[in-house]
Coordinates of C-alpha atoms in Angstrom, one line a residue:
M1 CA 1.3 -87.4 101.7
N2 CA 4.3 -87.2 99.4
Q3 CA 3.5 -87.6 95.7
I4 CA 5.5 -90.4 94.1
I5 CA 6.4 -89.8 90.4
S6 CA 7.5 -92.8 88.3
N7 CA 10.7 -92.4 86.4
T8 CA 10.5 -95.4 84.1
P9 CA 11.6 -95.0 80.4
K10 CA 7.9 -95.0 79.4
T11 CA 7.0 -92.2 81.7
K12 CA 10.1 -90.2 80.6
V13 CA 8.8 -90.4 77.0
L14 CA 5.3 -89.4 78.1
R15 CA 6.7 -86.5 80.0
I16 CA 8.7 -85.3 77.0
L17 CA 5.7 -85.6 74.8
F18 CA 3.6 -83.7 77.3
L19 CA 6.2 -80.9 77.6
L20 CA 6.4 -80.8 73.8
L21 CA 2.6 -80.4 73.5
I22 CA 2.7 -77.5 76.1
S23 CA 5.5 -75.8 74.2
I24 CA 3.5 -76.1 70.9
S25 CA 0.1 -75.0 72.4
Q26 CA 1.3 -72.2 74.7
P27 CA 2.6 -69.9 71.9
I28 CA -0.7 -70.4 70.0
M29 CA -2.9 -69.5 72.9
G30 CA -0.4 -66.8 73.9
Q31 CA -0.7 -65.1 70.6
W32 CA -4.1 -63.7 71.4
S33 CA -5.9 -62.2 74.3
P34 CA -8.3 -59.2 74.4
S35 CA -6.4 -55.9 74.6
G36 CA -7.0 -52.9 76.8
D37 CA -8.9 -52.4 80.0
K38 CA -12.4 -51.3 78.7
I39 CA -15.5 -53.1 79.8
K40 CA -16.5 -56.3 78.0
T41 CA -19.5 -58.4 77.4
K42 CA -20.0 -61.9 78.9
W43 CA -19.6 -63.4 75.4
A44 CA -16.1 -62.1 75.1
E45 CA -15.0 -64.4 77.9
K46 CA -15.9 -67.5 75.8
I47 CA -14.0 -66.6 72.6
T48 CA -11.3 -68.9 71.4
P49 CA -9.4 -68.1 68.2
D50 CA -10.2 -71.4 66.5
T51 CA -14.0 -71.1 66.9
V52 CA -14.7 -67.4 66.5
L53 CA -18.0 -66.6 64.8
S54 CA -18.1 -70.1 63.3
E55 CA -21.8 -70.1 62.2
Y56 CA -22.7 -70.1 58.5
P57 CA -22.5 -66.5 57.5
R58 CA -25.3 -66.2 54.9
P59 CA -28.4 -68.2 56.0
I60 CA -30.7 -66.6 53.4
M61 CA -28.8 -68.4 50.7
E62 CA -27.2 -71.5 52.2
R63 CA -25.1 -74.3 50.8
D64 CA -23.8 -77.4 52.7
E65 CA -20.1 -77.0 52.0
W66 CA -18.0 -74.0 53.2
K67 CA -15.0 -73.2 55.2
N68 CA -14.6 -70.4 57.8
L69 CA -11.3 -68.5 57.6
N70 CA -11.8 -66.5 60.8
G71 CA -9.0 -66.8 63.3
L72 CA -5.5 -65.5 64.0
W73 CA -3.9 -63.9 61.0
D74 CA -0.6 -61.9 60.7
Y75 CA -1.0 -58.1 60.6
A76 CA 1.2 -55.1 60.0
I77 CA 0.4 -51.3 60.0
Q78 CA 2.7 -49.3 57.7
K79 CA 2.9 -46.1 55.7
K80 CA 0.3 -45.7 53.0
G81 CA 1.6 -46.7 49.6
S82 CA 4.2 -49.1 50.9
T83 CA 4.7 -52.6 49.3
A84 CA 3.7 -55.7 51.2
P85 CA 5.5 -56.1 54.5
T86 CA 8.4 -58.6 54.7
N87 CA 7.8 -58.9 58.4
Y88 CA 4.5 -58.8 60.2
Q89 CA 4.1 -57.1 63.6
G90 CA 1.9 -59.7 65.3
K91 CA -1.3 -61.6 65.3
I92 CA -4.8 -60.2 64.9
L93 CA -8.1 -62.1 65.5
V94 CA -10.2 -61.8 62.4
P95 CA -12.9 -60.6 62.0
F96 CA -12.5 -58.0 64.7
A97 CA -11.4 -54.5 63.6
V98 CA -7.8 -53.6 64.6
E99 CA -9.0 -50.8 67.0
S100 CA -11.1 -53.3 69.0
S101 CA -10.2 -55.1 72.1
L102 CA -11.1 -58.5 70.7
S103 CA -8.7 -58.1 67.8
G104 CA -5.9 -58.5 70.3
V105 CA -4.3 -55.4 68.8
M106 CA -6.3 -52.3 69.7
K107 CA -4.2 -49.9 67.6
E108 CA -5.2 -46.9 65.5
V109 CA -4.4 -46.9 61.8
G110 CA -5.3 -43.4 60.6
T111 CA -5.4 -41.9 57.1
D112 CA -1.7 -42.0 56.4
K113 CA -1.3 -45.7 57.1
E114 CA -2.6 -49.0 55.7
L115 CA -3.4 -52.2 57.5
W116 CA -2.0 -55.5 56.0
Y117 CA -3.2 -59.0 56.7
N118 CA -1.7 -62.3 55.8
T119 CA -2.8 -65.9 56.4
T120 CA -2.8 -69.4 54.9
F121 CA -5.6 -71.9 54.4
E122 CA -6.1 -75.3 52.9
V123 CA -8.6 -76.3 50.3
S124 CA -10.3 -79.7 50.8
S125 CA -9.3 -82.3 48.2
S126 CA -13.0 -83.2 47.9
W127 CA -13.6 -79.8 46.3
K128 CA -11.5 -80.5 43.3
N129 CA -13.0 -79.5 40.0
Q130 CA -15.3 -76.9 41.6
A131 CA -15.0 -73.2 41.5
M132 CA -13.7 -71.7 44.7
I133 CA -15.3 -68.4 45.9
L134 CA -13.6 -66.3 48.5
H135 CA -16.1 -64.2 50.5
F136 CA -15.7 -61.2 52.7
G137 CA -18.7 -60.2 54.8
A138 CA -17.5 -56.6 55.1
V139 CA -14.2 -54.7 55.2
D140 CA -13.9 -51.0 56.0
W141 CA -13.0 -49.3 53.6
E142 CA -10.8 -49.8 50.6
T143 CA -9.6 -53.4 50.2
V144 CA -7.1 -55.1 47.9
V145 CA -6.8 -58.9 47.9
W146 CA -3.9 -61.2 46.8
V147 CA -4.0 -65.0 46.6
N148 CA -0.7 -66.7 46.3
G149 CA 0.9 -63.4 45.3
I150 CA -1.6 -62.7 42.6
K151 CA -3.8 -59.6 42.9
V152 CA -7.3 -61.0 42.4
G153 CA -9.4 -57.9 43.0
S154 CA -10.3 -54.9 45.1
H155 CA -13.4 -53.4 46.7
L156 CA -14.6 -50.0 47.9
G157 CA -17.2 -49.9 50.7
G158 CA -17.3 -50.7 54.4
Y159 CA -20.8 -52.3 54.6
T160 CA -21.4 -54.6 51.7
P161 CA -20.2 -58.2 51.1
F162 CA -17.9 -59.0 48.2
S163 CA -16.3 -62.1 46.7
F164 CA -13.8 -63.3 44.2
D165 CA -13.5 -66.5 42.2
I166 CA -10.0 -67.5 43.1
T167 CA -10.0 -70.9 41.3
P168 CA -7.3 -70.1 38.7
F169 CA -4.9 -68.8 41.4
L170 CA -4.9 -71.8 43.7
V171 CA -1.8 -74.0 44.1
D172 CA -1.0 -77.4 45.5
G173 CA -0.7 -77.3 49.3
P174 CA -1.4 -74.3 51.5
Q175 CA -2.9 -71.1 49.9
Q176 CA -1.6 -67.7 50.9
L177 CA -4.1 -64.9 51.4
T178 CA -2.9 -61.3 51.7
V179 CA -5.3 -58.3 52.3
K180 CA -4.5 -54.6 52.3
V181 CA -7.0 -52.0 53.8
W182 CA -7.0 -48.3 53.8
D183 CA -9.7 -46.3 55.7
P184 CA -9.7 -42.5 56.0
T185 CA -12.5 -42.6 58.6
S186 CA -13.6 -39.0 59.3
D187 CA -11.0 -37.5 56.9
G188 CA -12.8 -39.0 53.8
P189 CA -16.3 -38.6 52.2
Q190 CA -17.2 -42.3 52.3
P191 CA -20.1 -43.7 54.4
R192 CA -18.8 -44.3 57.9
G193 CA -21.7 -43.9 60.3
K194 CA -20.6 -42.8 63.8
Q195 CA -16.9 -43.5 63.3
V196 CA -14.4 -40.6 63.9
N197 CA -10.7 -40.3 64.3
K198 CA -11.2 -38.6 67.7
P199 CA -14.2 -40.1 69.4
E200 CA -16.3 -38.1 71.9
G201 CA -19.9 -37.5 72.7
I202 CA -22.1 -39.2 70.1
W203 CA -19.1 -40.1 68.0
Y204 CA -17.3 -43.4 68.4
T205 CA -14.1 -45.2 67.8
S206 CA -12.9 -45.8 64.2
V207 CA -13.3 -49.2 62.7
T208 CA -10.6 -50.3 60.2
G209 CA -10.3 -53.5 58.3
I210 CA -12.0 -56.8 58.3
W211 CA -15.1 -56.8 60.6
Q212 CA -17.2 -59.6 59.3
T213 CA -16.5 -63.3 58.6
V214 CA -14.1 -64.3 55.8
W215 CA -14.9 -67.7 54.2
I216 CA -14.5 -69.9 51.1
E217 CA -17.2 -71.8 49.4
P218 CA -16.9 -74.5 46.6
V219 CA -19.6 -74.1 43.9
S220 CA -20.3 -75.5 40.5
K221 CA -19.0 -73.5 37.6
K222 CA -22.7 -72.9 36.9
H223 CA -23.9 -71.4 40.2
I224 CA -26.3 -69.0 41.9
E225 CA -24.7 -65.8 43.0
H226 CA -27.6 -63.9 44.6
I227 CA -31.4 -64.2 45.0
K228 CA -34.1 -61.5 44.9
T229 CA -37.5 -62.4 46.3
V230 CA -40.6 -60.2 46.5
P231 CA -43.7 -61.4 48.3
D232 CA -47.1 -60.2 46.9
I233 CA -49.9 -61.0 49.4
D234 CA -52.6 -59.3 47.4
N235 CA -52.1 -61.6 44.5
G236 CA -51.0 -64.6 46.5
I237 CA -47.6 -65.0 44.7
I238 CA -43.9 -64.9 45.3
K239 CA -41.5 -63.5 42.7
V240 CA -38.0 -65.0 42.6
L241 CA -35.1 -63.8 40.5
P242 CA -31.9 -65.8 41.0
I243 CA -28.8 -64.0 39.7
V244 CA -26.6 -66.8 38.2
K245 CA -23.1 -67.2 36.7
G246 CA -21.5 -69.5 34.2
V247 CA -24.9 -70.8 32.8
E248 CA -25.7 -71.6 29.2
Y249 CA -28.8 -71.3 27.0
G250 CA -31.1 -74.2 27.9
D251 CA -30.2 -74.3 31.6
I252 CA -33.2 -74.2 33.9
I253 CA -33.9 -72.7 37.3
E254 CA -36.3 -74.6 39.6
V255 CA -37.8 -73.1 42.7
V256 CA -39.7 -75.1 45.3
V257 CA -41.6 -73.6 48.2
F258 CA -42.1 -75.6 51.4
E259 CA -44.3 -75.1 54.4
G260 CA -42.4 -77.2 56.9
D261 CA -41.8 -80.5 55.1
N262 CA -44.7 -80.0 52.7
E263 CA -44.1 -78.8 49.2
V264 CA -46.7 -76.1 48.5
S265 CA -45.6 -74.6 45.2
T266 CA -43.0 -75.1 42.4
A267 CA -42.0 -73.3 39.2
K268 CA -39.3 -73.6 36.5
A269 CA -37.9 -71.1 34.1
A270 CA -35.0 -70.5 31.8
V271 CA -32.1 -68.9 33.5
G272 CA -32.4 -65.1 33.6
E273 CA -36.2 -65.2 33.8
E274 CA -38.2 -64.2 36.9
L275 CA -40.2 -67.0 38.5
V276 CA -43.7 -66.5 39.8
L277 CA -44.9 -69.0 42.3
S278 CA -48.6 -69.2 43.4
L279 CA -49.2 -69.2 47.2
P280 CA -52.9 -68.6 47.8
N281 CA -54.2 -68.3 51.4
A282 CA -50.6 -67.9 52.5
K283 CA -49.6 -67.6 56.1
L284 CA -48.6 -64.0 56.6
W285 CA -45.4 -62.8 58.3
S286 CA -45.6 -60.3 61.2
P287 CA -43.8 -59.6 64.5
E288 CA -46.6 -61.4 66.2
S289 CA -46.4 -64.4 63.9
P290 CA -43.0 -64.5 62.0
F291 CA -43.8 -67.4 59.7
L292 CA -41.3 -68.1 57.0
Y293 CA -41.6 -70.4 54.0
D294 CA -38.5 -72.4 53.0
L295 CA -37.2 -72.3 49.5
K296 CA -35.0 -74.7 47.5
I297 CA -33.5 -73.1 44.4
K298 CA -31.7 -75.3 41.8
I299 CA -29.9 -74.9 38.5
L300 CA -30.7 -77.8 36.2
S301 CA -28.4 -78.5 33.2
N302 CA -29.3 -81.4 31.0
N303 CA -31.7 -82.5 33.7
D304 CA -28.8 -82.7 36.3
V305 CA -28.8 -80.6 39.4
V306 CA -25.5 -78.6 39.2
D307 CA -26.2 -76.1 42.0
E308 CA -28.7 -75.9 44.9
V309 CA -29.2 -73.4 47.6
E310 CA -31.7 -73.1 50.5
S311 CA -33.5 -69.9 51.3
Y312 CA -36.7 -68.6 52.8
V313 CA -39.4 -65.9 52.3
G314 CA -41.8 -64.1 54.5
M315 CA -45.2 -63.2 53.0
R316 CA -45.8 -59.6 54.2
K317 CA -46.7 -56.3 52.8
I318 CA -45.7 -52.8 54.0
S319 CA -47.8 -49.9 52.7
M320 CA -49.6 -46.7 53.6
K321 CA -53.2 -45.6 53.5
K322 CA -55.4 -42.8 54.8
D323 CA -57.6 -43.8 57.7
A324 CA -61.2 -42.7 58.4
F325 CA -59.8 -39.4 59.8
G326 CA -57.7 -38.6 56.8
I327 CA -54.4 -39.5 58.5
V328 CA -51.9 -41.4 56.4
R329 CA -51.1 -44.5 58.3
M330 CA -48.5 -47.2 57.9
Q331 CA -50.0 -50.6 57.2
L332 CA -48.7 -54.1 57.7
N333 CA -50.5 -56.7 55.7
N334 CA -53.2 -54.2 54.7
E335 CA -54.0 -53.2 58.3
D336 CA -53.1 -50.1 60.2
Y337 CA -50.0 -50.9 62.3
F338 CA -48.1 -48.7 64.7
Q339 CA -44.3 -49.4 64.5
F340 CA -42.4 -48.8 67.8
G341 CA -38.8 -49.6 68.5
P342 CA -35.4 -48.5 69.7
L343 CA -32.6 -46.8 67.8
D344 CA -30.1 -49.6 67.5
Q345 CA -26.5 -48.6 66.7
G346 CA -25.1 -52.1 66.8
W347 CA -21.9 -51.3 68.7
W348 CA -20.0 -53.5 71.2
P349 CA -17.5 -52.4 73.8
D350 CA -15.2 -55.4 73.0
G351 CA -15.8 -55.8 69.2
L352 CA -16.9 -52.3 68.2
Y353 CA -18.7 -53.1 64.9
T354 CA -18.5 -56.8 65.5
A355 CA -20.6 -58.7 68.0
P356 CA -18.4 -61.2 70.0
S357 CA -20.6 -64.1 69.1
D358 CA -23.8 -65.0 67.3
D359 CA -25.6 -65.4 70.6
A360 CA -24.6 -61.8 71.3
L361 CA -25.8 -60.6 67.9
K362 CA -29.2 -62.2 68.6
Y363 CA -29.4 -61.0 72.2
D364 CA -30.2 -57.4 71.4
I365 CA -33.1 -58.4 69.2
E366 CA -34.4 -60.8 71.8
K367 CA -34.2 -58.0 74.4
T368 CA -36.0 -55.6 72.1
K369 CA -38.9 -58.1 71.8
E370 CA -38.8 -58.6 75.5
L371 CA -39.3 -54.9 76.0
G372 CA -42.5 -55.1 73.9
F373 CA -41.2 -53.4 70.8
N374 CA -42.1 -54.5 67.2
M375 CA -39.5 -52.6 65.3
I376 CA -35.8 -51.6 65.3
R377 CA -34.2 -48.7 63.5
K378 CA -30.8 -49.8 62.4
H379 CA -29.0 -46.6 62.8
V380 CA -26.3 -45.5 60.3
K381 CA -24.8 -49.0 60.2
V382 CA -25.4 -52.3 58.3
E383 CA -25.2 -55.6 60.1
P384 CA -24.0 -59.1 59.1
A385 CA -26.5 -61.2 57.2
R386 CA -27.1 -63.4 60.3
W387 CA -28.5 -60.3 62.1
Y388 CA -31.2 -59.8 59.5
T389 CA -32.1 -63.5 59.5
H390 CA -32.5 -63.3 63.3
C391 CA -34.9 -60.4 62.8
D392 CA -36.8 -62.5 60.2
R393 CA -37.1 -65.5 62.5
L394 CA -37.7 -63.7 65.7
G395 CA -40.2 -61.3 64.2
I396 CA -39.1 -57.6 64.3
L397 CA -39.6 -54.9 61.7
V398 CA -36.4 -53.1 60.5
W399 CA -35.8 -49.6 59.3
Q400 CA -32.5 -49.7 57.5
D401 CA -30.4 -46.5 57.5
M402 CA -27.7 -45.7 55.0
P403 CA -24.5 -45.1 57.0
S404 CA -23.8 -41.4 56.8
G405 CA -20.7 -39.8 55.4
D406 CA -19.1 -36.7 53.9
K407 CA -20.1 -33.3 55.4
S408 CA -23.3 -31.7 56.4
P409 CA -25.2 -28.6 55.1
Q410 CA -27.1 -26.6 57.7
W411 CA -29.5 -28.9 59.5
Q412 CA -33.0 -27.4 59.4
S413 CA -35.1 -29.9 61.4
H414 CA -38.0 -27.6 62.0
N415 CA -38.2 -25.8 58.6
Y416 CA -40.8 -27.6 56.5
F417 CA -39.6 -28.4 53.0
D418 CA -37.0 -25.6 53.2
G419 CA -33.8 -27.6 53.7
T420 CA -30.4 -27.2 52.2
E421 CA -28.3 -29.8 50.4
L422 CA -24.6 -30.7 50.2
K423 CA -22.9 -30.1 46.9
R424 CA -20.8 -33.3 46.9
S425 CA -17.9 -33.9 44.6
A426 CA -18.4 -36.3 41.7
A427 CA -16.3 -38.9 43.4
S428 CA -18.3 -38.5 46.7
E429 CA -21.6 -38.9 44.8
K430 CA -20.3 -42.0 43.1
I431 CA -19.1 -43.5 46.4
Y432 CA -22.5 -42.9 48.0
K433 CA -24.6 -44.1 45.1
T434 CA -22.5 -47.3 44.6
E435 CA -22.7 -48.3 48.2
W436 CA -26.3 -47.4 48.7
K437 CA -27.3 -49.6 45.7
G438 CA -25.0 -52.3 47.1
I439 CA -26.7 -52.2 50.5
M440 CA -30.1 -52.4 48.9
D441 CA -29.0 -55.3 46.7
Y442 CA -27.5 -57.1 49.7
L443 CA -30.6 -56.7 51.9
Y444 CA -33.4 -56.8 49.3
S445 CA -34.8 -60.2 50.2
Y446 CA -35.1 -59.9 54.0
P447 CA -38.8 -59.6 54.9
S448 CA -38.0 -57.9 58.2
I449 CA -36.8 -54.7 56.4
V450 CA -39.8 -52.4 55.7
V451 CA -38.3 -48.9 55.4
W452 CA -35.2 -47.6 53.7
V453 CA -33.6 -44.4 55.2
P454 CA -31.0 -42.8 52.8
F455 CA -30.3 -39.7 54.9
N456 CA -30.2 -38.8 58.6
E457 CA -30.3 -35.3 60.1
A458 CA -29.1 -33.7 56.8
W459 CA -25.7 -35.4 57.2
G460 CA -24.3 -35.8 53.7
Q461 CA -27.7 -35.1 52.3
F462 CA -27.6 -34.3 48.6
K463 CA -29.9 -34.6 45.6
T464 CA -32.6 -35.7 48.0
E465 CA -35.4 -36.0 45.4
E466 CA -33.2 -37.9 42.9
I467 CA -31.9 -40.3 45.5
T468 CA -35.4 -40.8 46.9
E469 CA -37.1 -41.4 43.5
W470 CA -34.3 -43.8 42.4
S471 CA -34.5 -45.8 45.6
K472 CA -38.3 -45.9 45.5
A473 CA -38.2 -47.1 41.9
Y474 CA -35.5 -49.7 42.6
D475 CA -37.5 -51.2 45.4
S476 CA -41.2 -50.3 45.3
S477 CA -42.1 -53.0 47.8
R478 CA -40.9 -50.9 50.8
L479 CA -41.5 -47.4 52.2
L480 CA -38.9 -44.7 51.7
N481 CA -38.0 -42.4 54.6
S482 CA -36.0 -39.7 52.6
A483 CA -34.6 -37.7 55.5
S484 CA -34.9 -38.9 59.1
G485 CA -34.9 -35.7 61.2
G486 CA -34.6 -33.4 58.2
N487 CA -34.0 -31.7 55.8
F488 CA -37.4 -32.2 54.3
Y489 CA -38.5 -32.1 50.7
R490 CA -41.7 -33.0 48.9
T491 CA -40.6 -36.5 48.1
G492 CA -40.7 -40.0 49.7
D493 CA -43.4 -41.6 51.9
I494 CA -42.5 -40.4 55.3
I495 CA -42.0 -37.2 57.3
D496 CA -39.6 -38.1 60.2
L497 CA -39.3 -35.8 63.1
H498 CA -36.5 -35.9 65.8
N499 CA -37.2 -34.3 69.2
Y500 CA -35.3 -34.7 72.5
P501 CA -36.0 -35.6 75.2
G502 CA -39.8 -35.9 75.1
P503 CA -42.0 -36.6 72.1
D504 CA -43.5 -33.7 70.1
M505 CA -45.3 -33.3 66.8
Y506 CA -44.0 -29.9 65.6
L507 CA -44.7 -30.6 61.9
Y508 CA -47.5 -32.5 60.1
D509 CA -47.9 -33.6 56.5
A510 CA -51.4 -34.7 55.4
E511 CA -50.1 -36.5 52.4
R512 CA -47.3 -38.6 54.0
V513 CA -46.8 -40.9 56.9
N514 CA -45.8 -38.9 60.0
V515 CA -43.3 -40.5 62.4
L516 CA -41.1 -39.6 65.4
G517 CA -37.8 -41.0 64.2
E518 CA -35.9 -40.2 67.4
Y519 CA -36.8 -39.1 70.9
G520 CA -35.9 -40.0 74.5
G521 CA -32.2 -40.4 75.3
I522 CA -32.9 -40.8 79.1
G523 CA -29.5 -41.3 80.7
L524 CA -28.4 -43.4 83.7
P525 CA -24.7 -44.0 84.3
L526 CA -24.0 -47.2 86.2
K527 CA -20.6 -47.6 87.9
N528 CA -18.4 -50.4 86.7
H529 CA -20.4 -50.6 83.4
L530 CA -19.1 -47.4 81.8
W531 CA -16.8 -47.0 78.8
K532 CA -15.7 -43.6 80.1
P533 CA -16.1 -43.6 83.9
D534 CA -15.5 -39.9 84.2
N535 CA -17.1 -38.6 81.0
N536 CA -20.6 -39.7 79.9
W537 CA -23.9 -38.1 79.0
G538 CA -27.5 -38.5 78.1
Y539 CA -30.1 -36.0 76.9
V540 CA -31.4 -36.1 80.5
K541 CA -29.8 -38.0 83.3
F542 CA -31.2 -39.7 86.4
K543 CA -29.7 -41.5 89.4
N544 CA -31.5 -44.8 89.6
S545 CA -33.6 -47.3 87.7
K546 CA -36.9 -46.2 89.3
E547 CA -36.5 -42.6 88.2
T548 CA -35.3 -43.6 84.7
T549 CA -38.2 -46.0 84.2
A550 CA -40.7 -43.4 85.5
E551 CA -39.4 -40.8 83.0
Y552 CA -39.7 -43.4 80.2
V553 CA -43.3 -44.2 81.1
K554 CA -44.1 -40.4 81.2
Y555 CA -42.8 -39.9 77.7
A556 CA -44.6 -43.0 76.5
K557 CA -47.9 -41.8 77.8
E558 CA -47.3 -38.5 76.0
L559 CA -46.5 -40.4 72.8
K560 CA -49.7 -42.4 73.1
K561 CA -51.7 -39.2 72.7
L562 CA -49.7 -38.3 69.7
V563 CA -50.4 -41.6 68.1
K564 CA -54.1 -40.7 67.8
A565 CA -53.1 -37.3 66.6
G566 CA -51.2 -38.6 63.6
F567 CA -47.9 -40.5 64.4
S568 CA -47.7 -43.9 62.8
A569 CA -44.3 -44.9 64.3
A570 CA -41.8 -43.9 66.9
V571 CA -38.1 -44.6 67.7
Y572 CA -36.7 -44.3 71.2
T573 CA -33.0 -43.6 71.8
Q574 CA -31.6 -46.3 72.4
T575 CA -31.0 -50.0 72.8
T576 CA -27.8 -49.9 74.7
D577 CA -25.3 -47.4 76.0
V578 CA -22.6 -46.7 73.4
E579 CA -19.1 -45.5 74.5
G580 CA -19.7 -42.1 76.1
E581 CA -23.5 -42.3 75.8
V582 CA -25.4 -43.7 78.7
N583 CA -29.0 -43.5 77.4
G584 CA -29.6 -47.2 76.7
F585 CA -32.1 -49.7 78.0
M586 CA -29.0 -51.7 78.8
T587 CA -25.4 -50.9 79.8
Y588 CA -22.9 -51.1 77.0
D589 CA -21.6 -54.4 78.2
R590 CA -25.2 -55.8 78.2
K591 CA -24.8 -56.9 81.8
V592 CA -27.5 -54.7 83.4
D593 CA -31.0 -53.8 82.3
K594 CA -31.3 -50.1 83.4
M595 CA -35.1 -49.9 83.4
N596 CA -37.9 -52.1 84.8
I597 CA -38.6 -54.3 81.8
K598 CA -42.1 -55.3 82.9
E599 CA -43.2 -51.6 83.2
V600 CA -41.6 -50.6 79.9
K601 CA -43.3 -53.5 78.1
T602 CA -46.7 -52.7 79.6
V603 CA -46.6 -49.0 78.5
N604 CA -45.0 -49.9 75.1
M605 CA -48.0 -52.2 74.4
E606 CA -50.3 -49.4 75.3
V607 CA -48.6 -47.1 72.8
I608 CA -48.7 -49.8 70.0
N609 CA -52.4 -50.6 70.8
A610 CA -53.4 -47.0 70.7
L611 CA -53.5 -47.3 66.9
N612 CA -53.6 -51.1 66.3
H613 CA -56.7 -51.6 68.4
Q614 CA -58.5 -48.2 68.1

């Protein structure tokens, strides 16, 4: 049947409007698509530039009003030291690093060049007379920010959030935001984790620029900047210290604790004072029962509420104690508790450092729980705030590594308390100490985090005793794993051995917790799910899921014996394949589980229960 198209004046107008809409929308959609031909996750297929990572970015301190600035920005890569570009080279999808597929760019920057961003945004008229805070979740590595042509500040560090009060620099109409980033990656001494300029083996693609959400938030001139909470189950209390700005003498902080809808405790104090809230017979937080109390925190000025945030706290205690056999054991809530989980590097084939969606970010944690684990070692990377909240809510313990950087002295894994240290420059020391403190401040209040790990396998390891003792004093509520995999010194709470592929206890310390911080690495390359189809590796490799699962079960049964001999925790390498590594429980694109999940979970529970139910 022939299609009859009306040609009345009305339909002509409608057709013109339709074509006009197409002409407007096509360039917008055409400005972004994933770059390259690398494998991708299923979540990458659902990304649209106007809704990318649209969830509230900081749920541990949440306000009602905010605006997400993620989306398509202009970008340019030019010689280091140049002035702001007059012409930009194209569009980049923020917050994906420029080297990633999902950025739509997938270009290297390098030490001799800088990455520039530019965008505009509107400020709601309903936010008038409020302070406007511009937030960056994380930018790697050196960042300078301009608002409407005014330089408003800078930041060093690739893993910590930072913000600026941009209120004085706002204008009528659209606001212009310009950002410059320089990142030397493996040419510099800064914390960088697994990033290198020339990725191969266990070293991965560099990550330059904005890689977490950018957002603005209207606040009162008197407002809460940060919250530190410390649960104390032995005394049935919560300590809360809000960090505030713009307040005056006489202003008051009020904290209310809720169990569901029921108010269970409240306290008030002058600003700057720590609040102590009574919580007797509290419900305890654990991986088996991750109960969280809700908090409401307010600033009162002349009896008026001028700022209010919502938060939460988990009542849990991490400690260590000798058991009946004289073995120092990790304890959770005053009971011996074996911690078992995967090495989780937090990399994505499409977004590199940045998960393509919040569901993706949560997926790896859910899969870890499905495998029967109760812990994750977050390896030489720091995640967005939402990742830690997912851990808090789902119930998983976290060991938080400091991202490694600078150079390494000789690694002496098997020499007990006979390690060497790097002599860092004064600038390198300052970079490390500043960012390590910033990371601890950023993550201080998440109940899931139970262990800090300042050094891994001697990489960048310096002044071990000083760093350990400072860290332990700064946060006495957690355990301190000074040197995961060596080099060992008489400091900290934990001796952490690495051994591949099978578990082994080649050292033992009667005065510290003994753990197996890395083992395993069983490889299984799967066609059509490889980052490098012709170049991949694992510590040992097998041909199918059945063989791989059998090898995992064999190692787990060996580990079970070592639990009774003295290990209090173990970390298996690793959650997913990463670039050239094929030793994950899942493929890098998260599309295939490479082992039999039911068998893995069964044996994992046997390992955990070897201590917890002995």
